[in-house]
Structures are given as C-alpha cells and as structure tokens.
CSV table of N, CA, C and O in Angstrom, one decimal:
chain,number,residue,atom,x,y,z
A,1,UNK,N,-139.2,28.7,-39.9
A,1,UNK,CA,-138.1,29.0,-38.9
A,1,UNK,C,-136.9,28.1,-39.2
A,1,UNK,O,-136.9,27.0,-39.7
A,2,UNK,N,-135.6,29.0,-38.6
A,2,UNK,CA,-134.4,28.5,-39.3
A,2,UNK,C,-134.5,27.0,-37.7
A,2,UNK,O,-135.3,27.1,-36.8
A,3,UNK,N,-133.4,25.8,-37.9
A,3,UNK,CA,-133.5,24.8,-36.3
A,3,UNK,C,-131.7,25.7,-36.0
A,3,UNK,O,-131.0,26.2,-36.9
A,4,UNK,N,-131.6,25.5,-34.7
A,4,UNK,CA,-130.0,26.1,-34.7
A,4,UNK,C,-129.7,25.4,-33.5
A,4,UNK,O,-130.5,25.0,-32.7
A,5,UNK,N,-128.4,25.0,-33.6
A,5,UNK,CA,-128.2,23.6,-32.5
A,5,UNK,C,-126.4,24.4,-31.8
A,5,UNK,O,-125.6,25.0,-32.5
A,6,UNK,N,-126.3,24.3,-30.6
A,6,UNK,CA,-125.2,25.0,-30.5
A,6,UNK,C,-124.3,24.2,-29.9
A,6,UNK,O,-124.8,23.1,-29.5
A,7,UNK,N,-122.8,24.4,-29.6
A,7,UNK,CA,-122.0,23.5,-29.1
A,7,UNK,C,-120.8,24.4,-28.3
A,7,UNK,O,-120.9,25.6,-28.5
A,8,UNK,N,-120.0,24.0,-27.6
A,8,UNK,CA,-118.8,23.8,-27.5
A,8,UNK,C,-118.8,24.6,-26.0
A,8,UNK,O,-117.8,25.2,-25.6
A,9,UNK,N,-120.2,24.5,-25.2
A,9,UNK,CA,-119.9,24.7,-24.0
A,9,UNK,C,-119.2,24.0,-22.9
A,9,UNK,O,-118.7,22.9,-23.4
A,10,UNK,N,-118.9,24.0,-21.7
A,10,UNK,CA,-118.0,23.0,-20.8
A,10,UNK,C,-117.8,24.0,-19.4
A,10,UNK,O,-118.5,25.0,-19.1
A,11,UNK,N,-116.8,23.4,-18.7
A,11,UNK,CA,-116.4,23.9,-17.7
A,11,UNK,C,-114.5,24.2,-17.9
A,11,UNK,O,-113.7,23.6,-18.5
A,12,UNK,N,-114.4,25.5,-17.2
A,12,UNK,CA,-113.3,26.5,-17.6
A,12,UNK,C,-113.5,26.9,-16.4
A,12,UNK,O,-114.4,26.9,-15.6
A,13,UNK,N,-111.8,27.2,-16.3
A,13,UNK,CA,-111.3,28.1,-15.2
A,13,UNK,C,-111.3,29.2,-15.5
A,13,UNK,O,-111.0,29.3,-16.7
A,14,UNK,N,-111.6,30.4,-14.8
A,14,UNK,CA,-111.7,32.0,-14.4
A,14,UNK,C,-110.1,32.2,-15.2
A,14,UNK,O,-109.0,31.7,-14.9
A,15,UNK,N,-110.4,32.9,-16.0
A,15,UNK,CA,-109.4,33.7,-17.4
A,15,UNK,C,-109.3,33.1,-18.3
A,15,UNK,O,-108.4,33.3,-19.2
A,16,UNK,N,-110.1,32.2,-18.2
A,16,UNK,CA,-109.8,30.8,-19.6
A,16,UNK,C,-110.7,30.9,-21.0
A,16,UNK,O,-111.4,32.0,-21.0
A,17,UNK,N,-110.9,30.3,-22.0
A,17,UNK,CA,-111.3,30.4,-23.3
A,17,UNK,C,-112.4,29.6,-23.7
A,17,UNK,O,-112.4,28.3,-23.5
A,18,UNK,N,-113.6,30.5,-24.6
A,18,UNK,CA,-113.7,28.7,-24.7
A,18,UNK,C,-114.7,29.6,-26.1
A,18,UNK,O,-115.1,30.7,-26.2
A,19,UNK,N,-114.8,28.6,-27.0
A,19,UNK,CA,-115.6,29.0,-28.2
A,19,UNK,C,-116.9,28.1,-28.6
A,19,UNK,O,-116.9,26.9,-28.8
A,20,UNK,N,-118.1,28.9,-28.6
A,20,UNK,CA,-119.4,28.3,-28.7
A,20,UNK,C,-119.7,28.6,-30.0
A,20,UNK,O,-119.6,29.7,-30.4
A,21,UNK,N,-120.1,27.3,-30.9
A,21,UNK,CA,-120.9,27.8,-32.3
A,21,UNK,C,-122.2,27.5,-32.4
A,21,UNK,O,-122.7,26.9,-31.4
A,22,UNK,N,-123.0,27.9,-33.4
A,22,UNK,CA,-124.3,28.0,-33.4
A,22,UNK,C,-124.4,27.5,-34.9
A,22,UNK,O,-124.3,28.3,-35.8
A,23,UNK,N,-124.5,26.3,-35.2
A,23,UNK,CA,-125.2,25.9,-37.0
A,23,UNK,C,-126.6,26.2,-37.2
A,23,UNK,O,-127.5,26.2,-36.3
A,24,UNK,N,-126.7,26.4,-38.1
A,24,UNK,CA,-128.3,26.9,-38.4
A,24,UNK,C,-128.3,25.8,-39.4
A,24,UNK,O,-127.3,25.5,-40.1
A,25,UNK,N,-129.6,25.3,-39.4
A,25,UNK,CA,-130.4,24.2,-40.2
A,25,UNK,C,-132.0,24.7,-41.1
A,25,UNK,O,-133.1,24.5,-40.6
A,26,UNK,N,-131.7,25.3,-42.0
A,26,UNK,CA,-133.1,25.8,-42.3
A,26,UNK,C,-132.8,26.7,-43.8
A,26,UNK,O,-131.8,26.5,-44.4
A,27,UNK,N,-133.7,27.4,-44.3
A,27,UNK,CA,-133.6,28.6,-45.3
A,27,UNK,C,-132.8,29.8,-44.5
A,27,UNK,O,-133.6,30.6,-44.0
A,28,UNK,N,-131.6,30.1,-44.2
A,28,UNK,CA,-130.6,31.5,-43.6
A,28,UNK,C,-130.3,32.2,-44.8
A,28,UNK,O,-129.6,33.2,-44.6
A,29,UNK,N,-130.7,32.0,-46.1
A,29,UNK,CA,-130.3,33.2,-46.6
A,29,UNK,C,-130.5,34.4,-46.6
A,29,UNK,O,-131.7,34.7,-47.0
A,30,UNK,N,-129.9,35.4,-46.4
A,30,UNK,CA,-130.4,36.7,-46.2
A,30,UNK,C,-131.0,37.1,-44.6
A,30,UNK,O,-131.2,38.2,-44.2
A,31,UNK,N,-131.0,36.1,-44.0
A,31,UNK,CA,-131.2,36.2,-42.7
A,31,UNK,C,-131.0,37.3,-41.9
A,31,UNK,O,-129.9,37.7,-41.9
A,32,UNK,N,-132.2,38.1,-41.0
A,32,UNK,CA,-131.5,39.3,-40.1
A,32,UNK,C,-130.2,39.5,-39.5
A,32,UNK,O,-129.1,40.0,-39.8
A,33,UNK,N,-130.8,38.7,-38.5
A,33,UNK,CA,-129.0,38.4,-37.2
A,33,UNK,C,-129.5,37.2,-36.5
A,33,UNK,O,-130.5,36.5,-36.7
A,34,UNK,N,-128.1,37.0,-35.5
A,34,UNK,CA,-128.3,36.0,-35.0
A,34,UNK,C,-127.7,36.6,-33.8
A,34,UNK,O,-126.9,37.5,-33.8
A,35,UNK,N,-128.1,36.0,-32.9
A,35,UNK,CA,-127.4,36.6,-31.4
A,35,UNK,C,-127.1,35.2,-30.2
A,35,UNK,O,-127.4,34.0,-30.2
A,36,UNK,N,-126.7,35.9,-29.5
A,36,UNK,CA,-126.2,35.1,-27.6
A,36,UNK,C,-127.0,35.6,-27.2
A,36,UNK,O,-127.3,36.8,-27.4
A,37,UNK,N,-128.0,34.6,-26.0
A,37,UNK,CA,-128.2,34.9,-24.9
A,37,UNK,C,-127.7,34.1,-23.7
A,37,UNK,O,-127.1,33.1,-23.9
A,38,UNK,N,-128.0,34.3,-22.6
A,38,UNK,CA,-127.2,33.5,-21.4
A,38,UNK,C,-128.3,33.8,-20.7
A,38,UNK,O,-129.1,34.8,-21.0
A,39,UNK,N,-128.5,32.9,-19.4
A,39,UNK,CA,-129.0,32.8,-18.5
A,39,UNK,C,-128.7,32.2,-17.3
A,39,UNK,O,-128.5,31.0,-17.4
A,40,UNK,N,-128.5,32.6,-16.1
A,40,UNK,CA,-128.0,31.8,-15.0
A,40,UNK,C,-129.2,31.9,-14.0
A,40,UNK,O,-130.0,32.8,-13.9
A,41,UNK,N,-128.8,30.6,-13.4
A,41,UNK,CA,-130.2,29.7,-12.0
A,41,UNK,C,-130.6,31.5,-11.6
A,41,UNK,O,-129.7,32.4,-11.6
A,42,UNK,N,-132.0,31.7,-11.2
A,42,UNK,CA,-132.7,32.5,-10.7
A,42,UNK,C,-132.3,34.1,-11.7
A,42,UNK,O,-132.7,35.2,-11.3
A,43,UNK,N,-131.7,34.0,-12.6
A,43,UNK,CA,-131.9,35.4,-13.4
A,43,UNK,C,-132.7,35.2,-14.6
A,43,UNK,O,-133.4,34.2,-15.0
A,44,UNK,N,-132.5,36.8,-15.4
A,44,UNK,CA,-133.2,36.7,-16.2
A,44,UNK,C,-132.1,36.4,-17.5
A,44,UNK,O,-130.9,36.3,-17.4
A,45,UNK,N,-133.1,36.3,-18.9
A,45,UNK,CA,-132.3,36.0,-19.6
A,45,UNK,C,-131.8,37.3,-20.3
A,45,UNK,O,-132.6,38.1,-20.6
A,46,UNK,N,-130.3,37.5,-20.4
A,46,UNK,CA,-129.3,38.7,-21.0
A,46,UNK,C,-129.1,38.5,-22.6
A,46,UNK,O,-129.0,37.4,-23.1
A,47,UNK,N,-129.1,39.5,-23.4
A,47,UNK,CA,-128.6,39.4,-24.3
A,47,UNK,C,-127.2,39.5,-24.4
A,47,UNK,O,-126.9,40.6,-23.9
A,48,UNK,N,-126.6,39.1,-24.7
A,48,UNK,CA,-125.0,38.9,-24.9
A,48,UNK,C,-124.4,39.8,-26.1
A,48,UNK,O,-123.6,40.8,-25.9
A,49,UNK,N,-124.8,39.4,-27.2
A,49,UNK,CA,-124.1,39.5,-28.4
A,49,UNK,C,-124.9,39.3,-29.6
A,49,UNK,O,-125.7,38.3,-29.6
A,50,UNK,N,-124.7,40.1,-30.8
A,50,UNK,CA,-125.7,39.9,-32.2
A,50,UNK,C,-125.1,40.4,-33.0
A,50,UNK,O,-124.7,41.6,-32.9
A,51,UNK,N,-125.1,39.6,-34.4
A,51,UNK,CA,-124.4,40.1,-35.4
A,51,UNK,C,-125.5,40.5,-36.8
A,51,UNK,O,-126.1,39.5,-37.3
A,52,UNK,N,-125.7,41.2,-37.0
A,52,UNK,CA,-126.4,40.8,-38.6
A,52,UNK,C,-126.0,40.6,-39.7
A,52,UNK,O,-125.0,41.3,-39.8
A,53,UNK,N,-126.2,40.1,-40.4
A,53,UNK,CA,-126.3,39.0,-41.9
A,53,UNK,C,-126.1,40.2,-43.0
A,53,UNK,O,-125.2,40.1,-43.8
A,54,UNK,N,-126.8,41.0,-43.0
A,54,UNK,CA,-126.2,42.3,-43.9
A,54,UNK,C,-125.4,42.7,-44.0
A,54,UNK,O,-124.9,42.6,-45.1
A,55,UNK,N,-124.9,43.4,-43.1
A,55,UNK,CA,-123.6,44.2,-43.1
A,55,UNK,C,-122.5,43.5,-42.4
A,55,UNK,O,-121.5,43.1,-43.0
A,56,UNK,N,-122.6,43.2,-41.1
A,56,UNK,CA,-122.3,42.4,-40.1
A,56,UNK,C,-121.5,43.2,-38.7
A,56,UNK,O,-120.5,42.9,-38.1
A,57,UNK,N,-122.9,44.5,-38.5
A,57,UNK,CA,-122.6,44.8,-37.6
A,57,UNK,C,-122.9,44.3,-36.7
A,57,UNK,O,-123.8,43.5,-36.7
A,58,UNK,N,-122.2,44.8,-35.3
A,58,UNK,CA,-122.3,43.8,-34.2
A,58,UNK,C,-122.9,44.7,-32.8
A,58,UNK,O,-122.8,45.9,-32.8
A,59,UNK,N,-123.7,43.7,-31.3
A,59,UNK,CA,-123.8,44.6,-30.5
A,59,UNK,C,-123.3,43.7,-29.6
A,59,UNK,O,-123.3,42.5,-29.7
A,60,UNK,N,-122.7,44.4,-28.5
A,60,UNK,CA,-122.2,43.2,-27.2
A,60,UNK,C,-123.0,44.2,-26.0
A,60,UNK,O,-123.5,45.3,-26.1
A,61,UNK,N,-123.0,43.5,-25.0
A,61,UNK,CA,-123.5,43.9,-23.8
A,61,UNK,C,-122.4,44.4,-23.0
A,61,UNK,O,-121.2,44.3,-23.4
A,62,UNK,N,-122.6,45.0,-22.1
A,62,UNK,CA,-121.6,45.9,-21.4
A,62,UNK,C,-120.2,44.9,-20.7
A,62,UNK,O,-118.9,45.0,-20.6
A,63,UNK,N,-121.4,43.9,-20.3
A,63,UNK,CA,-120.6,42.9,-19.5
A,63,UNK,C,-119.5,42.4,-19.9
A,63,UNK,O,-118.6,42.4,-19.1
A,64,UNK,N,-119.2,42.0,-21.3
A,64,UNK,CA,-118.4,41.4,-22.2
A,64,UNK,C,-117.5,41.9,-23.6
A,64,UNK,O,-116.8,41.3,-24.4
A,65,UNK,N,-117.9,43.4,-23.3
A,65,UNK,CA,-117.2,44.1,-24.2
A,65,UNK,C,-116.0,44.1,-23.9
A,65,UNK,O,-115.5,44.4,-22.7
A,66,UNK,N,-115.1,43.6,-24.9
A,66,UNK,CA,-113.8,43.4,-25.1
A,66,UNK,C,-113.5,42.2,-24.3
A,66,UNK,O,-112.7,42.4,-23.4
A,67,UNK,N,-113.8,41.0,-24.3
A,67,UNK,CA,-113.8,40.0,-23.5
A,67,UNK,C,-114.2,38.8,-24.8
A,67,UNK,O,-113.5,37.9,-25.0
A,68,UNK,N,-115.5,39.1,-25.5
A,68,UNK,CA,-116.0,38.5,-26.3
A,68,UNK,C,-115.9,38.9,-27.8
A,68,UNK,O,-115.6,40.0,-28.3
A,69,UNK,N,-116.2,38.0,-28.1
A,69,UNK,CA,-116.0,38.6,-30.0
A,69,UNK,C,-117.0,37.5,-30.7
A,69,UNK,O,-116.7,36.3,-30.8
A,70,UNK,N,-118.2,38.1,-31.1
A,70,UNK,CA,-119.0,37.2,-32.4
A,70,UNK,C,-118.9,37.2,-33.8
A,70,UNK,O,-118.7,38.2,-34.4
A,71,UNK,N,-119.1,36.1,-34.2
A,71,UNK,CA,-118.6,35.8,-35.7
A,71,UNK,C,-119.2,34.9,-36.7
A,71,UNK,O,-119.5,33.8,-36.3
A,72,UNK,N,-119.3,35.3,-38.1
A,72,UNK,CA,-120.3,34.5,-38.7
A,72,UNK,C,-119.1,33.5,-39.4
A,72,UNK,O,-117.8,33.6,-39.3
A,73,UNK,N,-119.8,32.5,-40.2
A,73,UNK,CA,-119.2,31.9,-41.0
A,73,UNK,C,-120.3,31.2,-42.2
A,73,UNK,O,-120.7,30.1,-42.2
A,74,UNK,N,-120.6,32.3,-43.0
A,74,UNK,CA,-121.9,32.3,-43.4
A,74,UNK,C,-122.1,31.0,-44.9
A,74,UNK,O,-123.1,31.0,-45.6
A,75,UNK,N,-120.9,30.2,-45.0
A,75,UNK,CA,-120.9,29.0,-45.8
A,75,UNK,C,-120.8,28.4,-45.1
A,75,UNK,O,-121.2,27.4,-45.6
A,76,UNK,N,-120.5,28.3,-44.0
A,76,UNK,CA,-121.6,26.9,-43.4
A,76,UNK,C,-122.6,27.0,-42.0
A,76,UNK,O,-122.9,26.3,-41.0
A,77,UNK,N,-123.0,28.2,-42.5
A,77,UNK,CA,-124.1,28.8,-41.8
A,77,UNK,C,-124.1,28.8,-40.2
A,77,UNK,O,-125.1,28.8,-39.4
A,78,UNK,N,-122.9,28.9,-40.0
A,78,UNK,CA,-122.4,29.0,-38.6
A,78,UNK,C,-121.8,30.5,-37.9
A,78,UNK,O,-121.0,31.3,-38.4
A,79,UNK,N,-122.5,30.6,-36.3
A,79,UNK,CA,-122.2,31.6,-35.6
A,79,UNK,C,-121.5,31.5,-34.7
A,79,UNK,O,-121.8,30.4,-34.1
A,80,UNK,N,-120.3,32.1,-34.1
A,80,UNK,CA,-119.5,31.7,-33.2
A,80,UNK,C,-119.4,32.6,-32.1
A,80,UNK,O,-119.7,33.8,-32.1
A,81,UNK,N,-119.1,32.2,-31.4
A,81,UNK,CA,-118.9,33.3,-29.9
A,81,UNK,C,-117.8,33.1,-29.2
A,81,UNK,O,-118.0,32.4,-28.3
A,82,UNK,N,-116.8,33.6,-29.2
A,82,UNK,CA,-115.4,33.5,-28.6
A,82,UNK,C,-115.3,34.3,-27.3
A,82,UNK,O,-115.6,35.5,-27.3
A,83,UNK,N,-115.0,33.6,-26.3
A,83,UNK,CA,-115.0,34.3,-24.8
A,83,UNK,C,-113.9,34.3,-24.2
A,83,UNK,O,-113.5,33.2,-24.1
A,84,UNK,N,-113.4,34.9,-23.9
A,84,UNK,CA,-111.7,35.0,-23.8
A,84,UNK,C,-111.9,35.6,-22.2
A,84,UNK,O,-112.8,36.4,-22.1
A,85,UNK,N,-111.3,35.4,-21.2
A,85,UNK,CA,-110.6,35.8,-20.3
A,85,UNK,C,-112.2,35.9,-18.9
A,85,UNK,O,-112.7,36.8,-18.3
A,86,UNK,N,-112.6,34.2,-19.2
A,86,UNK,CA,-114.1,34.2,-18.7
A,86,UNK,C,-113.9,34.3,-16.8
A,86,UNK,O,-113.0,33.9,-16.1
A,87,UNK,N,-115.1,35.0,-16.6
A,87,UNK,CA,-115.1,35.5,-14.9
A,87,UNK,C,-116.0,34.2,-14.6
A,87,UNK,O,-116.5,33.4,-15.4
A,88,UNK,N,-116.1,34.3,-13.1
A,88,UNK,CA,-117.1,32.8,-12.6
A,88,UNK,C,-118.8,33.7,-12.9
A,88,UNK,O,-119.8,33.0,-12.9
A,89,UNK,N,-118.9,35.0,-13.1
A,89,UNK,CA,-120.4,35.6,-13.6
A,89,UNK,C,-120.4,35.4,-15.1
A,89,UNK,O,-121.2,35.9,-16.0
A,90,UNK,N,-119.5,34.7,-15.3
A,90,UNK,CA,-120.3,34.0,-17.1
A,90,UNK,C,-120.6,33.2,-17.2
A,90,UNK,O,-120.9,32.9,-18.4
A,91,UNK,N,-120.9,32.2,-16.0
A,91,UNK,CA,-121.4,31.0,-15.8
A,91,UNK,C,-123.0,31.7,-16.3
A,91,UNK,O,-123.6,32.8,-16.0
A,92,UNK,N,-123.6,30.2,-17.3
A,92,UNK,CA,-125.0,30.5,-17.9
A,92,UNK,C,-125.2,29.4,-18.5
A,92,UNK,O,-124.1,28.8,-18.5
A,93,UNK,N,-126.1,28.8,-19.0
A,93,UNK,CA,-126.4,28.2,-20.2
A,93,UNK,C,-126.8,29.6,-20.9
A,93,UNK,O,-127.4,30.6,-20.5
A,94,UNK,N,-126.1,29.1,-22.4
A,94,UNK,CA,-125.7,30.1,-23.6
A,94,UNK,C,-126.9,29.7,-24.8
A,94,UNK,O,-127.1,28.5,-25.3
A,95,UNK,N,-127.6,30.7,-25.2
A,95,UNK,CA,-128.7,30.5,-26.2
A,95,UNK,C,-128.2,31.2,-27.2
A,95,UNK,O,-127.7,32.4,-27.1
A,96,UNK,N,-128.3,30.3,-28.5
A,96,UNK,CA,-128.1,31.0,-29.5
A,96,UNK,C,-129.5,31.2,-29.8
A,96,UNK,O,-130.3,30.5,-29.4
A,97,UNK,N,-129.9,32.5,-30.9
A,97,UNK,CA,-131.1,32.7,-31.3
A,97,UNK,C,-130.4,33.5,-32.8
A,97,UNK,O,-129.2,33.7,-33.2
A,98,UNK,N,-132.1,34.0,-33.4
A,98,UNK,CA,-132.3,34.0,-35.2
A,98,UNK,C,-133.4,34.8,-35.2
A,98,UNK,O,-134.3,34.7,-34.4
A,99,UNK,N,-133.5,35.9,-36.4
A,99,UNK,CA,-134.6,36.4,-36.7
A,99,UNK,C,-134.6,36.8,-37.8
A,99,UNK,O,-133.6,37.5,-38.0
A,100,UNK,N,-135.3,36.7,-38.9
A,100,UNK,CA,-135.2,36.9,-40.1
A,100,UNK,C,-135.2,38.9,-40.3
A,100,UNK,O,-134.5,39.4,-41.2
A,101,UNK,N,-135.8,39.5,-39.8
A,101,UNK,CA,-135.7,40.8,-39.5
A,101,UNK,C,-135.3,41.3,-38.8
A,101,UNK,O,-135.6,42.5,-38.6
A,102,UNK,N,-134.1,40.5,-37.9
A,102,UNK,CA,-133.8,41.6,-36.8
A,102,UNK,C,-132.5,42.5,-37.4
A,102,UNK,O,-131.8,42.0,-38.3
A,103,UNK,N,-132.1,43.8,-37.0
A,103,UNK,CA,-130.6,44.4,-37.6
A,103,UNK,C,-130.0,44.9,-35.9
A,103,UNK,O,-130.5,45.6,-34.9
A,104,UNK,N,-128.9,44.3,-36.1
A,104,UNK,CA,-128.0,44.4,-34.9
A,104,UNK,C,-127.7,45.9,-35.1
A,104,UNK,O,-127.4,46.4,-36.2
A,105,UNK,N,-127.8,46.8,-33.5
A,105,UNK,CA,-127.4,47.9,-33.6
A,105,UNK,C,-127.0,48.8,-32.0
A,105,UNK,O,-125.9,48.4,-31.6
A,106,UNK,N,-127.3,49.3,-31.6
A,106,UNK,CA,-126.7,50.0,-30.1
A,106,UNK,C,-127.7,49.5,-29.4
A,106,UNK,O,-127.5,49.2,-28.2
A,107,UNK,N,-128.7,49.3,-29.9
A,107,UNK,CA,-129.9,48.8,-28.3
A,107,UNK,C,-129.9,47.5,-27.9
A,107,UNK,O,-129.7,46.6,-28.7
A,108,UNK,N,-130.1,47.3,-26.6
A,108,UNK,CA,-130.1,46.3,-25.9
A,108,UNK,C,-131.4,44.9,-27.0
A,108,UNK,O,-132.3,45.1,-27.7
A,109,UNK,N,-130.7,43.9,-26.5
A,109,UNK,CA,-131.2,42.5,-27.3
A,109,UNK,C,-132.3,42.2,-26.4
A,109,UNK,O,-132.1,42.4,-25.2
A,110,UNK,N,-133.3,41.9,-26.8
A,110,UNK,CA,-134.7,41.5,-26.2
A,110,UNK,C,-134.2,40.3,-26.8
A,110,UNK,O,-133.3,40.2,-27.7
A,111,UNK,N,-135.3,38.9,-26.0
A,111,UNK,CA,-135.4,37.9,-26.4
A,111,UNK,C,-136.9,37.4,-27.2
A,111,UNK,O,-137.3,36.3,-27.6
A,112,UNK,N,-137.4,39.0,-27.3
A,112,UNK,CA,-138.9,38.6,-27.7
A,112,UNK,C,-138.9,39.0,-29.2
A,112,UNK,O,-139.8,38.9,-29.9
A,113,UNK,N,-137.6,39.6,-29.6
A,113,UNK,CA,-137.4,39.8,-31.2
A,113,UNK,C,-136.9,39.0,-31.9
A,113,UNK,O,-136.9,39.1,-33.1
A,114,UNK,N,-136.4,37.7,-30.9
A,114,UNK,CA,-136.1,36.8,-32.0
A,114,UNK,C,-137.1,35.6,-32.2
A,114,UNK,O,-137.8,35.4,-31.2
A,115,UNK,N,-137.2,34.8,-33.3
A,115,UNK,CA,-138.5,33.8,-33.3
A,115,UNK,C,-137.5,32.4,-33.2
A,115,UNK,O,-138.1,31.3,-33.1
A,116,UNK,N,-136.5,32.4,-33.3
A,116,UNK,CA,-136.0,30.9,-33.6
A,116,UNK,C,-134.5,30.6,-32.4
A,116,UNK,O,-133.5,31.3,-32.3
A,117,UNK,N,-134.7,29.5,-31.6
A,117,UNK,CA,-133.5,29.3,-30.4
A,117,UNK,C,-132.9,28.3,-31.1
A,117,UNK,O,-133.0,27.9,-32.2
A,118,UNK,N,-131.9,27.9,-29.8
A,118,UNK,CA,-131.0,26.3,-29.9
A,118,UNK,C,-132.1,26.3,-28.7
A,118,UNK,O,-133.1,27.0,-28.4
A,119,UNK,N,-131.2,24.8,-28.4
A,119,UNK,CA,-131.6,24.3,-26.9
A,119,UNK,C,-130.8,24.8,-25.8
A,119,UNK,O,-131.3,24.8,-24.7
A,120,UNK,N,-129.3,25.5,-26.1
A,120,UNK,CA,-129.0,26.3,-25.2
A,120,UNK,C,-127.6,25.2,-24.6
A,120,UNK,O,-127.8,24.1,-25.1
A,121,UNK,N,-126.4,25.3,-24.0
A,121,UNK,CA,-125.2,24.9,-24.0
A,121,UNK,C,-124.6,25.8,-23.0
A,121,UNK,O,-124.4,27.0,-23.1
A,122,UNK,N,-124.1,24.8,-21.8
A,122,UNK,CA,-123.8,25.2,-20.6
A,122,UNK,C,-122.7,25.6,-20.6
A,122,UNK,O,-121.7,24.9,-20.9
A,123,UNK,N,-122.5,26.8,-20.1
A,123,UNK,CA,-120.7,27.2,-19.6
A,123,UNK,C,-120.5,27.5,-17.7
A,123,UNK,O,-121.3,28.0,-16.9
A,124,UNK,N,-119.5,27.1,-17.7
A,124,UNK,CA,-119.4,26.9,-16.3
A,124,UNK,C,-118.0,27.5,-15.8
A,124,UNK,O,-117.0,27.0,-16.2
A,125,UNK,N,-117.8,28.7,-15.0
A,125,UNK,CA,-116.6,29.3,-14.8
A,125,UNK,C,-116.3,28.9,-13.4
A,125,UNK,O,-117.0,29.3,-12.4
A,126,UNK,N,-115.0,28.2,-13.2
A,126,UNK,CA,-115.0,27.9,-11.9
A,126,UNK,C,-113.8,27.2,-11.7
A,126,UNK,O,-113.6,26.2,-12.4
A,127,UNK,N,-112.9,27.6,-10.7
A,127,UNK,CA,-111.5,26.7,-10.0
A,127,UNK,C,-111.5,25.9,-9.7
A,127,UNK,O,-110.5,25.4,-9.3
C-alpha cells in the first residue's frame, strides 16, 4: 500500500479558496486513481472527487461541480484539490485516498474501493 499524507486545510470564509494536496509515499506507478473524500460531525463519508492515473479522467460529486477542480502532478506524486468559491456545507475533514485498480468514471465514489487513506485535513467554512 501506497502512505498519502495531505495538507493545506484551514479555516476560510464562505466564497474563499483554498488548495489541498495529497503526496503519496510508496510504489504509485501506474496507480488506478486517487480521490477526495470529506466528512462532517454526524454524516457519512462523501466522495468528492477522483482522478485516474491512466488517462486522467475525472469524477466530481454533484455538490462541487464547477466549484472544485482535481489534479495530478504525477512527478512528485502529488494530488491536488482546488475549491474555489467554498459554502459553510464544505466544512469536513478532507480524506485523500488510493487504489491501485480503481478507474475514475460517472459512478458515485465508495469508500470501500479504495485500500489506502491520509489521516485526513480539516477545512472549515465560516465568517
């Protein structure tokens, strides 16, 4: 299993910006995808966003379509997640995850397809 450590969550005001990356530490060559998930106090966990390593197609959730944009940067084995124009319901701790076979495509992101997390990186939307 790949280790993936993520960063660059915080607290942001409602329409504000903020970019989270995800490094992967491990064998990523050829890697399936890599995706977002989020979770906030008393829900379940959402899939956000997922790219795959093949082609580099992508899926977003309804919620964040056209709001977010994910991105690889596959020399230094890094995933990024750009959130542009954040609501106070994007408040989460943000999980990056990994699956050596997953292929990003129209269906919704399960969390039981991927085998490898971060620890997860709080975002906080609020005045």
């Amino acid at each position: 299993q790949v280790q993936l450590v993520e960063s660059g969550g915080g607290l942001v005001q409602p329409g504000g910006f903020l970019r989270l990356s995800c490094a992967a530490v491990g064998p990523t060559a050829g890697y399936g995808a890599s995706a977002w998930f989020r979770q906030a106090p008393g829900k379940e966990r959402e899939g956000v966003s997922c790219i795959s390593s093949s082609d580099g197609s992508t899926y977003y959730a309804d919620s964040v379509k056209g709001r977010f944009t994910i991105s690889r940067d596959n020399a230094k084995n890094t995933v990024y997640l750009e959130m542009k124009n954040l609501k106070p319901e994007d408040t989460a701790a943000y999980y990056c995850a990994a699956d050596p076979d997953y292929y990003c495509s129209d269906y919704e992101l399960s969390s039981a397809d991927f085998g490898s997390w971060g620890q997860g990186t709080q975002v906080t939307v609020s005045s």
